[in-house]
Structures are given as C-alpha cells and as structure tokens.
Short mmCIF file of C-alpha atoms and ligand atoms in Angstrom, two decimals:
data_model
loop_
_atom_site.label_atom_id
_atom_site.label_comp_id
_atom_site.label_asym_id
_atom_site.label_seq_id
_atom_site.Cartn_x
_atom_site.Cartn_y
_atom_site.Cartn_z
CA UNK A 25 8.27 225.00 155.20
CA UNK A 26 8.05 225.37 151.44
CA UNK A 27 4.67 226.91 150.80
CA UNK A 28 5.30 227.24 147.11
CA UNK A 29 5.39 231.02 147.42
CA UNK A 30 9.16 231.01 147.60
CA UNK A 31 9.41 229.31 144.17
CA UNK A 32 9.39 232.75 142.54
CA UNK A 33 11.69 234.27 145.15
CA UNK A 34 15.04 233.95 143.35
CA UNK A 35 13.69 235.26 140.06
CA UNK A 36 11.84 238.14 141.69
CA UNK A 37 14.91 239.04 143.75
CA UNK A 38 17.01 239.10 140.59
CA UNK A 39 14.52 241.29 138.75
CA UNK A 40 14.07 243.58 141.75
CA UNK A 41 17.82 244.13 142.19
CA UNK A 42 17.90 245.38 138.62
CA UNK A 43 15.72 248.20 139.93
CA UNK A 44 16.94 248.75 143.47
CA UNK A 45 20.16 248.68 145.44
CA UNK A 46 20.09 246.15 148.28
CA UNK A 47 17.11 244.26 149.62
CA UNK A 48 13.87 245.45 148.02
CA UNK A 49 11.44 247.01 150.45
CA UNK A 50 7.65 246.82 150.43
CA UNK A 51 5.07 249.11 151.99
CA UNK A 52 1.53 247.79 152.39
CA UNK A 53 -1.14 250.25 153.45
CA UNK A 54 -4.38 248.68 154.63
CA UNK A 55 -7.77 250.40 154.90
CA UNK A 56 -11.08 249.08 156.22
CA UNK A 57 -12.02 246.30 158.59
CA UNK A 58 -10.02 243.60 160.41
CA UNK A 59 -10.72 241.20 157.57
CA UNK A 60 -8.64 243.48 155.38
CA UNK A 61 -5.99 243.81 158.07
CA UNK A 62 -5.78 240.00 158.11
CA UNK A 63 -5.46 239.98 154.30
CA UNK A 64 -2.73 242.60 154.57
CA UNK A 65 -0.82 240.31 156.93
CA UNK A 66 -1.06 237.53 154.35
CA UNK A 67 0.14 239.81 151.57
CA UNK A 68 3.10 240.78 153.77
CA UNK A 69 3.67 237.10 154.54
CA UNK A 70 3.94 236.32 150.83
CA UNK A 71 6.19 239.32 150.19
CA UNK A 72 8.43 238.19 153.05
CA UNK A 73 8.84 234.78 151.38
CA UNK A 74 9.70 236.54 148.15
CA UNK A 75 12.62 238.21 149.92
CA UNK A 76 11.14 241.65 150.55
CA UNK A 77 11.92 243.66 153.62
CA UNK A 78 9.43 246.24 154.90
CA UNK A 79 9.61 250.01 154.77
CA UNK A 80 8.07 252.38 157.27
CA UNK A 81 6.71 254.68 154.56
CA UNK A 82 5.79 254.73 150.87
CA UNK A 83 8.70 257.07 150.17
CA UNK A 84 11.30 254.45 151.15
CA UNK A 85 9.60 251.54 149.41
CA UNK A 86 10.28 249.80 146.09
CA UNK A 87 6.83 248.21 146.07
CA UNK A 88 3.78 250.10 147.35
CA UNK A 89 0.48 248.29 147.78
CA UNK A 90 -2.84 249.83 148.78
CA UNK A 91 -5.16 247.24 150.31
CA UNK A 92 -8.47 249.05 149.95
CA UNK A 93 -11.97 249.18 151.47
CA UNK A 94 -15.22 249.88 149.61
CA UNK A 95 -17.70 250.07 152.45
CA UNK A 96 -18.32 253.83 152.22
CA UNK A 97 -17.66 256.47 149.61
CA UNK A 98 -15.25 258.25 151.94
CA UNK A 99 -13.03 255.14 152.13
CA UNK A 100 -12.82 255.01 148.34
CA UNK A 101 -12.15 258.74 148.03
CA UNK A 102 -9.22 258.45 150.40
CA UNK A 103 -7.66 255.75 148.25
CA UNK A 104 -8.06 257.83 145.09
CA UNK A 105 -6.43 260.73 146.94
CA UNK A 106 -3.56 258.69 148.34
CA UNK A 107 -2.80 256.82 145.12
CA UNK A 108 -2.95 260.11 143.21
CA UNK A 109 -0.39 261.58 145.60
CA UNK A 110 2.16 259.00 144.38
CA UNK A 111 2.31 260.46 140.89
CA UNK A 112 5.37 262.59 141.63
CA UNK A 113 7.07 259.74 143.51
CA UNK A 114 6.70 257.52 140.47
CA UNK A 115 8.17 260.28 138.31
CA UNK A 116 11.19 260.58 140.60
CA UNK A 117 11.55 256.81 141.09
CA UNK A 118 10.22 255.15 137.92
CA UNK A 119 11.34 251.71 139.17
CA UNK A 120 8.88 251.73 142.05
CA UNK A 121 5.98 249.30 141.65
CA UNK A 122 2.54 250.54 142.65
CA UNK A 123 -0.34 248.19 143.24
CA UNK A 124 -3.95 248.42 144.42
CA UNK A 125 -5.81 245.46 145.86
CA UNK A 126 -8.62 244.76 148.34
CA UNK A 127 -12.35 245.31 148.26
CA UNK A 128 -12.44 248.37 145.98
CA UNK A 129 -10.84 246.53 143.13
CA UNK A 130 -13.42 243.74 143.32
CA UNK A 131 -15.87 246.20 141.76
CA UNK A 132 -14.80 246.02 138.13
CA UNK A 133 -15.91 249.56 137.16
CA UNK A 134 -13.95 250.97 140.10
CA UNK A 135 -10.86 248.91 139.21
CA UNK A 136 -11.08 250.15 135.65
CA UNK A 137 -11.53 253.74 136.76
CA UNK A 138 -8.46 253.41 139.01
CA UNK A 139 -6.42 252.04 136.11
CA UNK A 140 -7.57 254.81 133.78
CA UNK A 141 -7.17 257.67 136.25
CA UNK A 142 -3.70 256.56 137.33
CA UNK A 143 -1.73 255.13 134.40
CA UNK A 144 1.25 254.65 136.73
CA UNK A 145 -0.44 251.83 138.66
CA UNK A 146 1.33 248.57 137.73
CA UNK A 147 -0.83 246.04 139.47
CA UNK A 148 -4.53 245.76 140.35
CA UNK A 149 -5.93 242.61 141.94
CA UNK A 150 -8.94 241.47 143.95
CA UNK A 151 -9.32 239.81 147.33
CA UNK A 152 -9.85 236.31 145.92
CA UNK A 153 -6.52 236.08 144.12
CA UNK A 154 -4.04 237.47 146.63
CA UNK A 155 -2.26 234.10 146.80
CA UNK A 156 -1.27 234.67 143.17
CA UNK A 157 0.77 237.75 144.06
CA UNK A 158 4.13 236.06 143.18
CA UNK A 159 3.16 235.32 139.58
CA UNK A 160 1.50 238.73 139.18
CA UNK A 161 4.61 240.46 140.45
CA UNK A 162 6.75 238.33 138.18
CA UNK A 163 4.65 239.36 135.21
CA UNK A 164 5.03 243.04 136.07
CA UNK A 165 8.79 242.72 136.52
CA UNK A 166 9.72 240.34 133.72
CA UNK A 167 7.43 241.64 130.99
CA UNK A 168 7.01 245.24 132.15
CA UNK A 169 3.35 244.44 131.85
CA UNK A 170 0.49 246.00 133.69
CA UNK A 171 -1.52 243.32 135.50
CA UNK A 172 -5.24 243.38 136.30
CA UNK A 173 -6.59 240.25 137.97
CA UNK A 174 -10.06 240.14 139.48
CA UNK A 175 -12.88 237.81 140.45
CA UNK A 176 -12.24 234.10 140.05
CA UNK A 177 -13.50 233.05 143.40
CA UNK A 178 -11.75 229.93 144.68
CA UNK A 179 -13.96 227.10 145.85
CA UNK A 180 -11.46 225.88 148.42
CA UNK A 181 -9.78 227.94 151.11
CA UNK A 182 -6.00 228.27 150.80
CA UNK A 183 -4.50 227.25 154.13
CA UNK A 184 -0.86 227.56 153.09
CA UNK A 185 -0.52 231.33 152.86
CA UNK A 186 2.21 232.63 155.18
CA UNK A 187 1.18 235.38 157.60
CA UNK A 188 3.36 238.24 158.78
CA UNK A 189 1.52 239.57 161.81
CA UNK A 190 1.60 243.24 162.74
CA UNK A 191 1.24 242.63 166.47
CA UNK A 192 3.09 240.45 168.94
CA UNK A 193 0.40 240.13 171.59
CA UNK A 194 -2.84 240.49 169.61
CA UNK A 195 -3.65 238.41 166.55
CA UNK A 196 -6.45 238.12 163.98
CA UNK A 197 -7.62 234.70 162.91
CA UNK A 198 -10.08 234.32 160.07
CA UNK A 199 -12.91 231.95 160.95
CA UNK A 200 -14.87 232.55 157.79
CA UNK A 201 -14.74 234.51 154.58
CA UNK A 202 -17.49 236.36 152.70
CA UNK A 203 -21.06 237.23 153.56
CA UNK A 204 -24.45 235.91 152.43
CA UNK A 205 -26.66 238.48 154.10
CA UNK A 206 -27.06 241.23 151.54
CA UNK A 207 -28.09 243.95 153.93
CA UNK A 208 -29.55 246.40 151.43
CA UNK A 209 -26.97 249.15 152.06
CA UNK A 210 -23.87 246.97 152.07
CA UNK A 211 -21.26 246.29 149.39
CA UNK A 212 -19.41 243.56 151.33
CA UNK A 213 -21.29 240.52 149.90
CA UNK A 214 -20.52 241.77 146.38
CA UNK A 215 -16.82 242.27 146.97
CA UNK A 216 -16.13 239.40 149.35
CA UNK A 217 -18.29 236.70 147.79
CA UNK A 218 -20.24 233.92 149.47
CA UNK A 219 -19.69 232.68 153.02
CA UNK A 220 -17.02 230.05 153.43
CA UNK A 221 -15.95 228.62 156.76
CA UNK A 222 -12.45 227.42 157.52
CA UNK A 223 -12.22 223.90 158.89
CA UNK A 224 -12.29 223.92 162.71
CA UNK A 225 -9.04 221.97 162.97
CA UNK A 226 -7.23 224.60 160.85
CA UNK A 227 -8.53 227.37 163.11
CA UNK A 228 -7.58 225.35 166.18
CA UNK A 229 -4.08 224.76 164.86
CA UNK A 230 -3.56 228.44 164.10
CA UNK A 231 -4.82 229.52 167.53
CA UNK A 232 -2.72 226.88 169.27
CA UNK A 233 0.39 228.16 167.47
CA UNK A 234 -0.44 231.71 168.52
CA UNK A 235 -0.94 230.85 172.17
CA UNK A 236 2.29 228.86 172.17
CA UNK A 237 4.07 231.84 170.63
CA UNK A 238 2.89 233.98 173.54
CA UNK A 239 -0.04 235.85 171.97
CA UNK A 240 -2.42 237.15 174.63
CA UNK A 241 -5.47 237.96 172.56
CA UNK A 242 -6.92 236.19 169.55
CA UNK A 243 -9.84 237.68 167.64
CA UNK A 244 -11.78 235.35 165.37
CA UNK A 245 -12.98 237.14 162.27
CA UNK A 246 -15.99 236.86 160.01
CA UNK A 247 -18.68 239.23 158.72
CA UNK A 248 -21.22 237.11 160.55
CA UNK A 249 -19.42 234.61 162.76
CA UNK A 250 -22.71 233.22 164.07
CA UNK A 251 -23.40 231.54 160.77
CA UNK A 252 -20.03 229.76 160.97
CA UNK A 253 -20.06 226.13 159.87
CA UNK A 254 -22.45 226.22 156.92
CA UNK A 255 -21.15 223.85 154.27
CA UNK A 256 -18.51 222.17 156.44
CA UNK A 257 -18.18 218.40 156.20
CA UNK A 258 -18.24 218.10 159.95
CA UNK A 259 -21.26 219.94 161.40
CA UNK A 260 -19.67 222.44 163.80
CA UNK A 261 -21.45 225.68 164.68
CA UNK A 262 -19.82 228.80 166.07
CA UNK A 263 -20.63 228.04 169.69
CA UNK A 264 -19.01 224.63 169.30
CA UNK A 265 -15.95 226.17 167.63
CA UNK A 266 -15.59 228.55 170.58
CA UNK A 267 -16.00 225.69 173.03
CA UNK A 268 -13.14 223.81 171.37
CA UNK A 269 -10.83 226.82 171.23
CA UNK A 270 -11.62 227.65 174.83
CA UNK A 271 -10.06 224.30 175.72
CA UNK A 272 -6.62 225.52 174.68
CA UNK A 273 -4.31 225.82 177.67
CA UNK A 274 -2.61 229.13 178.47
CA UNK A 275 -3.44 232.65 179.54
CA UNK A 276 -5.10 234.44 176.64
CA UNK A 277 -8.31 236.15 175.61
CA UNK A 278 -10.46 234.84 172.81
CA UNK A 279 -12.62 237.46 171.13
CA UNK A 280 -14.70 237.38 167.96
CA UNK A 281 -16.43 239.69 165.54
CA UNK A 282 -18.86 240.35 164.06
CA UNK A 283 -22.00 238.79 165.48
CA UNK A 284 -25.17 239.25 163.48
CA UNK A 285 -28.25 239.53 165.74
CA UNK A 286 -30.31 237.32 163.44
CA UNK A 287 -28.01 234.35 164.18
CA UNK A 288 -26.81 234.99 167.74
CA UNK A 289 -28.02 232.19 169.99
CA UNK A 290 -28.56 231.22 173.60
CA UNK A 291 -25.96 228.51 173.03
CA UNK A 292 -23.40 231.20 172.17
CA UNK A 293 -24.12 233.09 175.41
CA UNK A 294 -23.94 229.89 177.42
CA UNK A 295 -20.56 228.98 175.97
CA UNK A 296 -19.29 232.49 176.71
CA UNK A 297 -20.61 232.33 180.27
CA UNK A 298 -18.86 229.01 180.95
CA UNK A 299 -15.64 229.81 179.12
CA UNK A 300 -12.27 230.52 180.66
CA UNK A 301 -10.87 232.62 177.84
CA UNK A 302 -13.77 234.53 176.29
CA UNK A 303 -14.34 238.02 177.74
CA UNK A 304 -17.97 238.88 178.41
CA UNK A 305 -18.21 241.36 175.60
CA UNK A 306 -20.20 241.14 172.37
CA UNK A 307 -20.00 243.35 169.35
CA UNK A 308 -23.60 243.12 168.18
CA UNK A 309 -24.43 245.69 165.50
CA UNK A 310 -28.08 246.79 165.51
CA UNK A 311 -27.79 249.47 162.77
CA UNK A 312 -31.22 251.00 163.58
CA UNK A 313 -33.70 250.90 166.44
CA UNK A 314 -36.74 251.17 164.16
CA UNK A 315 -38.55 248.15 162.76
CA UNK A 316 -39.49 249.67 159.42
CA UNK A 317 -35.91 250.81 158.80
CA UNK A 318 -34.54 247.42 159.90
CA UNK A 319 -36.82 245.72 157.41
CA UNK A 320 -35.76 248.07 154.61
CA UNK A 321 -32.16 247.31 155.56
CA UNK A 322 -32.93 243.59 155.19
CA UNK A 323 -31.48 242.89 158.63
CA UNK A 324 -34.01 240.16 159.40
CA UNK A 325 -34.61 240.95 163.07
CA UNK A 326 -36.84 243.40 164.89
CA UNK A 327 -36.07 245.81 167.69
CA UNK A 328 -37.90 243.49 170.08
CA UNK A 329 -35.86 240.47 168.94
CA UNK A 330 -32.65 242.48 169.41
CA UNK A 331 -33.62 243.59 172.90
CA UNK A 332 -34.62 240.01 173.78
CA UNK A 333 -31.12 238.87 172.75
CA UNK A 334 -29.56 241.50 174.99
CA UNK A 335 -31.72 240.28 177.89
CA UNK A 336 -30.71 236.63 177.27
CA UNK A 337 -27.03 237.56 177.14
CA UNK A 338 -27.36 239.52 180.40
CA UNK A 339 -29.11 236.65 182.08
CA UNK A 340 -26.28 234.31 181.10
CA UNK A 341 -23.57 236.89 181.94
CA UNK A 342 -24.66 239.67 184.31
CA UNK A 343 -21.39 241.55 183.63
CA UNK A 344 -21.63 241.38 179.82
CA UNK A 345 -20.90 244.55 177.82
CA UNK A 346 -21.98 245.46 174.30
CA UNK A 347 -20.62 247.50 171.44
CA UNK A 348 -22.42 248.15 168.18
CA UNK A 349 -22.51 249.71 164.71
CA UNK A 350 -25.18 252.27 163.82
CA UNK A 351 -26.17 253.81 160.51
CA UNK A 352 -27.54 257.36 160.47
CA UNK A 353 -29.86 258.51 157.68
CA UNK A 354 -30.67 255.31 155.84
CA UNK A 355 -32.72 256.23 152.70
CA UNK A 356 -36.24 257.20 153.73
CA UNK A 357 -35.49 257.18 157.47
CA UNK A 358 -37.44 259.96 159.19
CA UNK A 359 -36.31 261.93 162.21
CA UNK A 360 -39.07 260.27 164.18
CA UNK A 361 -37.82 256.81 163.23
CA UNK A 362 -34.30 257.87 164.13
CA UNK A 363 -35.55 258.58 167.69
CA UNK A 364 -35.96 254.81 168.05
CA UNK A 365 -32.20 254.47 167.60
CA UNK A 366 -31.68 256.88 170.52
CA UNK A 367 -34.07 255.03 172.77
CA UNK A 368 -32.43 251.69 171.96
CA UNK A 369 -29.00 253.09 172.79
CA UNK A 370 -30.32 254.37 176.14
CA UNK A 371 -31.98 251.08 176.86
CA UNK A 372 -29.00 248.84 176.10
CA UNK A 373 -26.19 251.18 177.24
CA UNK A 374 -23.41 250.26 174.84
CA UNK A 375 -19.88 250.82 176.08
CA UNK A 376 -18.92 252.01 172.60
CA UNK A 377 -20.60 252.72 169.28
CA UNK A 378 -19.24 252.84 165.74
CA UNK A 379 -21.44 255.35 164.00
CA UNK A 380 -21.71 255.94 160.25
CA UNK A 381 -23.69 258.32 158.07
CA UNK A 382 -25.31 256.28 155.32
CA UNK A 383 -23.26 256.23 152.13
CA UNK A 384 -24.86 254.96 148.91
CA UNK A 385 -22.94 252.08 147.33
CA UNK A 386 -23.61 251.61 143.61
CA UNK A 387 -25.01 248.15 142.93
CA UNK A 388 -26.74 247.76 146.29
CA UNK A 389 -30.51 247.86 146.69
CA UNK A 390 -30.54 250.86 149.04
CA UNK A 391 -28.64 252.96 146.50
CA UNK A 392 -31.81 252.89 144.35
CA UNK A 393 -34.09 254.04 147.18
CA UNK A 394 -35.31 257.65 147.38
CA UNK A 395 -33.18 259.52 149.92
CA UNK A 396 -34.80 262.91 150.56
CA UNK A 397 -32.91 263.94 153.71
CA UNK A 398 -29.95 266.22 152.99
CA UNK A 399 -26.42 265.41 154.10
CA UNK A 400 -26.43 268.51 156.33
CA UNK A 401 -29.52 267.25 158.09
CA UNK A 402 -27.97 263.81 158.57
CA UNK A 403 -24.85 265.43 159.96
CA UNK A 404 -27.02 267.11 162.61
CA UNK A 405 -28.63 263.76 163.49
CA UNK A 406 -25.17 262.26 163.69
CA UNK A 407 -24.01 264.92 166.16
CA UNK A 408 -27.08 264.26 168.30
CA UNK A 409 -26.32 260.56 168.25
CA UNK A 410 -22.79 261.19 169.51
CA UNK A 411 -24.22 263.27 172.36
CA UNK A 412 -26.58 260.49 173.41
CA UNK A 413 -23.74 257.99 173.35
CA UNK A 414 -21.50 260.34 175.34
CA UNK A 415 -24.17 260.59 177.99
CA UNK A 416 -24.49 256.78 178.16
CA UNK A 417 -20.74 256.29 178.19
CA UNK A 418 -20.37 258.84 180.98
CA UNK A 419 -22.77 256.82 183.13
CA UNK A 420 -20.92 253.55 182.43
CA UNK A 421 -17.57 255.18 183.16
CA UNK A 422 -18.73 256.58 186.52
CA UNK A 423 -19.93 253.16 187.61
CA UNK A 424 -16.46 251.74 186.98
CA UNK A 425 -14.55 254.20 189.16
CA UNK A 426 -13.04 252.29 192.06
CA UNK A 427 -13.32 248.92 190.29
CA UNK A 428 -10.41 246.64 189.57
CA UNK A 429 -9.90 245.58 185.95
CA UNK A 430 -7.65 243.08 184.26
CA UNK A 431 -6.30 244.87 181.22
CA UNK A 432 -4.20 243.73 178.32
CA UNK A 433 -1.66 246.51 177.86
CA UNK A 434 -1.56 247.47 174.18
CA UNK A 435 0.77 250.43 173.79
CA UNK A 436 1.85 253.83 175.04
CA UNK A 437 -0.47 256.70 174.23
CA UNK A 438 1.37 259.34 172.21
CA UNK A 439 -0.53 262.30 173.67
CA UNK A 440 -0.46 261.54 177.38
CA UNK A 441 2.59 259.29 177.60
CA UNK A 442 0.48 256.83 179.60
CA UNK A 443 0.17 253.11 178.98
CA UNK A 444 -3.06 252.14 177.32
CA UNK A 445 -4.83 248.82 177.76
CA UNK A 446 -8.16 247.19 177.23
CA UNK A 447 -10.48 245.69 179.81
CA UNK A 448 -12.43 242.47 179.27
CA UNK A 449 -15.45 244.64 178.43
CA UNK A 450 -13.40 246.29 175.66
CA UNK A 451 -12.95 249.65 177.39
CA UNK A 452 -9.66 251.51 177.20
CA UNK A 453 -7.89 252.43 180.46
CA UNK A 454 -4.81 254.64 180.59
CA UNK A 455 -2.37 254.53 183.47
CA UNK A 456 1.29 255.22 184.29
CA UNK A 457 3.66 252.25 184.00
CA UNK A 458 6.80 250.73 182.48
CA UNK A 459 7.23 249.75 178.83
CA UNK A 460 7.86 246.17 179.93
CA UNK A 461 4.13 245.81 180.58
CA UNK A 462 3.23 246.29 176.92
CA UNK A 463 1.79 243.04 175.60
CA UNK A 464 1.10 241.73 179.13
CA UNK A 465 -1.94 241.55 181.38
CA UNK A 466 -1.99 243.99 184.28
CA UNK A 467 -4.32 244.64 187.23
CA UNK A 468 -5.51 248.23 187.20
CA UNK A 469 -7.80 250.17 189.49
CA UNK A 470 -9.99 252.71 187.73
CA UNK A 471 -9.46 256.07 189.41
CA UNK A 472 -11.25 258.46 187.08
CA UNK A 473 -13.71 258.45 184.18
CA UNK A 474 -14.13 261.08 181.49
CA UNK A 475 -16.89 259.49 179.49
CA UNK A 476 -15.62 255.99 178.77
CA UNK A 477 -12.12 257.29 178.65
CA UNK A 478 -10.85 255.76 181.86
CA UNK A 479 -7.77 256.57 183.92
CA UNK A 480 -6.31 254.22 186.46
CA UNK A 481 -3.31 253.04 188.42
CA UNK A 482 -1.53 249.69 188.68
CA UNK A 483 -2.42 247.62 191.73
N1 SAH B 21 -20.63 242.31 158.95
C1 SAH B 21 -20.74 243.33 159.90
C2 SAH B 21 -20.39 244.72 159.41
C3 SAH B 21 -19.41 244.94 158.32
S1 SAH B 21 -19.34 246.56 157.67
C4 SAH B 21 -22.17 243.37 160.40
O1 SAH B 21 -23.08 242.92 159.75
O2 SAH B 21 -22.38 243.95 161.45
C5 SAH B 21 -19.14 247.54 159.13
C6 SAH B 21 -20.21 248.54 159.33
O3 SAH B 21 -20.21 249.51 158.32
C7 SAH B 21 -21.63 248.01 159.30
O4 SAH B 21 -22.00 247.41 160.48
C8 SAH B 21 -22.43 249.24 159.02
O5 SAH B 21 -22.79 249.90 160.21
C9 SAH B 21 -21.47 250.11 158.23
N2 SAH B 21 -21.86 250.20 156.83
C10 SAH B 21 -21.90 249.23 155.90
N3 SAH B 21 -22.32 249.72 154.72
C11 SAH B 21 -22.55 251.04 154.91
C12 SAH B 21 -23.00 252.10 154.06
N4 SAH B 21 -23.33 251.88 152.80
N5 SAH B 21 -23.11 253.33 154.61
C13 SAH B 21 -22.79 253.57 155.90
N6 SAH B 21 -22.36 252.60 156.73
C14 SAH B 21 -22.24 251.35 156.25
FE1 SF4 B 22 -22.69 243.84 155.21
FE2 SF4 B 22 -24.83 242.86 156.36
FE3 SF4 B 22 -22.92 241.23 155.53
FE4 SF4 B 22 -22.50 242.78 157.62
S1 SF4 B 22 -23.99 241.14 157.49
S2 SF4 B 22 -21.13 242.46 155.90
S3 SF4 B 22 -23.62 244.63 157.09
S4 SF4 B 22 -24.23 242.49 154.25
FE1 F3S B 23 -14.22 247.39 153.80
FE2 F3S B 23 -13.92 245.10 152.58
FE3 F3S B 23 -13.94 245.19 155.19
S1 F3S B 23 -15.34 246.69 152.01
S2 F3S B 23 -15.21 246.95 155.68
S3 F3S B 23 -12.44 246.12 153.89
S4 F3S B 23 -14.71 243.55 153.93
#
C-alpha cells in the first residue's frame, strides 16, 4: 500500500547514508499515557516506511525521538533530564538527529524553552502534525535546518498513517482523540485539542485486522471514551461501538479506557454484561471522594452519583472489578476532605489505584488556586492512601485464592522468572510455565495472594 509516506523514502535514505554507514536506525522513547504509546507506534510506522530500522537504545541510533508527556511536572522534568543527557552523545556523533515531540511540545513556551536550553535539538513538533514527519525530517537533512512545527490542528482524522506495533498479542486502537472536559487541574485538553471520534467502520476495520493477525487483546483508547460519537455523521455512541466490535469472531478481549463517570451509562454496563469479548472490568477514575473538591476539579459528578454508577455496574455484572485514578492534595483540599477519598476507596474496593500528588500545570485553572498544604504534608497523605489501598487489595487478593482465572500471558517477570499474565478483572497473576504460553490465554488457579500480587499454577 502506498500511503504517501514512502514518497520521501529514497531521498531521506540517500541523505541519511551520507551520515551513517548502513541502514539508519531510529530510537523512539515514549512517555505518558497509552494515547502517547499509540502515537509512538504511528511515528515508528512512518519511520519504517522511510526505511529506518530500530535501535534498542539511544546510543546506537541515528535518529532519537522523545515522545513526551505534560500531565505532571515530574514527567516534564524527566524529559529535560534525558534530553540534556544526550549533549555528549551529540558531540561524539554530530550526525545524530535529535527530536522532541508529544504533549510537552504542544505548549509553545515549553517547546521554546526546550529549543533554547538544548541547541542540539534538530526537530520539535506537536501531536497534531506527526503525519508530517517525512517532510520535517527532509528539511532537517537537506537544509541542515532546525524545524519547529506546532499547533495546526487538523479538522479531519488521518486514517492512512502506518502503525508499527510494539506488542504481538496486545494492541492499542484509538477510538477518539482530544478532550473537551477541562478538569481544572488537567493540561490534556490544551495539548490534545478538542474531541474527535474516528468513524466506527475505521475502528471496526482496524480491530478486525488485529484479530485476524492473532492479537488477543485490543484496548480502545480515548480520554473519555463515553463521549464517543459526538460530531459523527452516523449517530453511534460508545455502547453501540462496543456492541459492533463485540460481534467480531475470534478469541480476544476487548478493553477500553478511560471512562469518565459523568458520561458512563447503564447502556454501557448492559452491553458489557451481554458481551462475549469485553472483560467485566472498568477503569473509572473518581479523582476525589469529596463533593466540594470534585466541584472545584470541574468533574461534573458527585460522590453519590459515582457510587450509584458503581451500584448499577455491579447489578449488571456481579463480578465486575474497578480501577481508578486519584489525585492527592488538590489546591485547597483539607485533610478532612481527603478522608472522603479513603472512605470511597473502602466502599468501592478497587482492585488497583493509580495515585498522583497534585502537580500544578501552568495555564490550567487549578494552577491559579491557593494551595496552602506543603508538599511534605501531601506526601504523608499519599503514603496513607497507599496503605488504605494495600489493605483493600489484600482483602480482594485473599478472596481470590483457590479461584480459577483465565489469564492472558504477557511476559516473563525479570525478578522471579515466573510468567506474568492478567486476569479479566485486570489483576496480575504470576506462575511457572513455558515461554510458548506468552501471548496466549491460560487457565490458572490462584494459590497465594500478597496484596493483589497473586501467585498461581497452571491447571
Ligand atoms: N482522561 C482521563 C485521565 C487522563 S490523565 C480521565 O479523565 O480519567 C491521567 C490521570 O492523571 C488523571 O486521571 C489524573 O488522576 C492525573 N492527573 C491529571 N492532571 C494531573 C495533575 N495536574 N496533577 C496530578 N495528577 C494529574
Ligand atoms: Fe484531563 Fe479531565 Fe480530560 Fe481526563 S477528562 S483528560 S482528567 S481534562
Ligand atoms: Fe501525558 Fe499527553 Fe497522555 S499529557 S497523559 S501523554 S495525553
């Protein structure tokens, strides 16, 4: 298939071989969420069409790209650190091309600061223009020019970008781009732009191809998949999209993330309950258990509404499990309000939590709010939160001992040498077994639980 990306291939190959011996190698390092991982796979897809091979490390590469995340300060600091560390590499290997892309660069002041701090960066581009990588690269190579390309949001979704997937059994499929929610703490709507849904038939075709190629797990991606379908010609909501994809033949799991509680619906739970391929697990971030904090966060649901959703989901699927994201120390949050987060965790019993200390993001509304609690204090709250979750996880783990689980085997754990797989409820089980099982489903009996870290044996 000629996707148009290979048009530059011969010229780029010629220019690259002036700098390197043999096939040029690229190294793409991705930070942040699955959306970024999916973008990284597209960037690698394009580079593959341009004739690049792939290196296992930055040291071996002729083109190094950092695909960045802006969601917390720590994520940005890491990128500054890691790009800075390439200074001596660039001195030793002046022909190497260094680029920075992803969410960080969508904030113009940050992109400019990156360019100024690190004069050896050749290429800076945003998330909305990654399909223009061939011409940007050509400009860098042919004119020895530094390229900075940002913004310029496309109105249509490019469906012709090749994808070079990292995994052979698990795949990411974008259902929608962007976010319209503007939670007051969050940078994502500013760097990813407005919500745009892919046409259902494009998603169907991609999933069909994956199942036919033997993929065992497909995860549909979007910052708020429950608002899927807005603006499509054909009115299809997320539940309907799932229903259609669930009709695909084959043995595979269909997951999705992230669900926003304000848009999760009974229809969604019903489709999950009736489906053949969708595990009974929902990632449903609540962020805070306190109504005042939720309102300040602009989450547009209350604690009661959240708990009602959990009840509805459990009624539809008695075996459903939940995971969630939580923010600790939102500006103005008191310790008393934070107790409501604990009680919600105990009430729902999440199998896993992704916990974050609030990080101010310039340009967001929360960054302007008074934030009197010190970082040390928030770190103590955070530690308490982990303890509460450990306690909950321990209870869930104990209940699973003796049960039989169907797991998708993902890889071999480096530390224990055991195989590691995931249950339908998104829990990890480790057990002894052969390499041949990696990428396959296996039946495992849970023999032991240390928190939610489960051990088992093949049955
Ligand atoms: N769209 C998803 C989340 C995307 S960002 C949703 O709405 O659930 C992933 C998580 O990062 C968020 O759920 C939130 O818990 C956390 N997060 C986002 N901005 C943050 C900030 N400024 N400080 C700390 N955590 C943040
Ligand atoms: Fe950020 Fe809220 Fe959008 Fe999630 S829904 S990406 S937290 S603004
Ligand atoms: Fe980070 Fe961008 Fe995802 S800011 S969390 S990589 S959408």
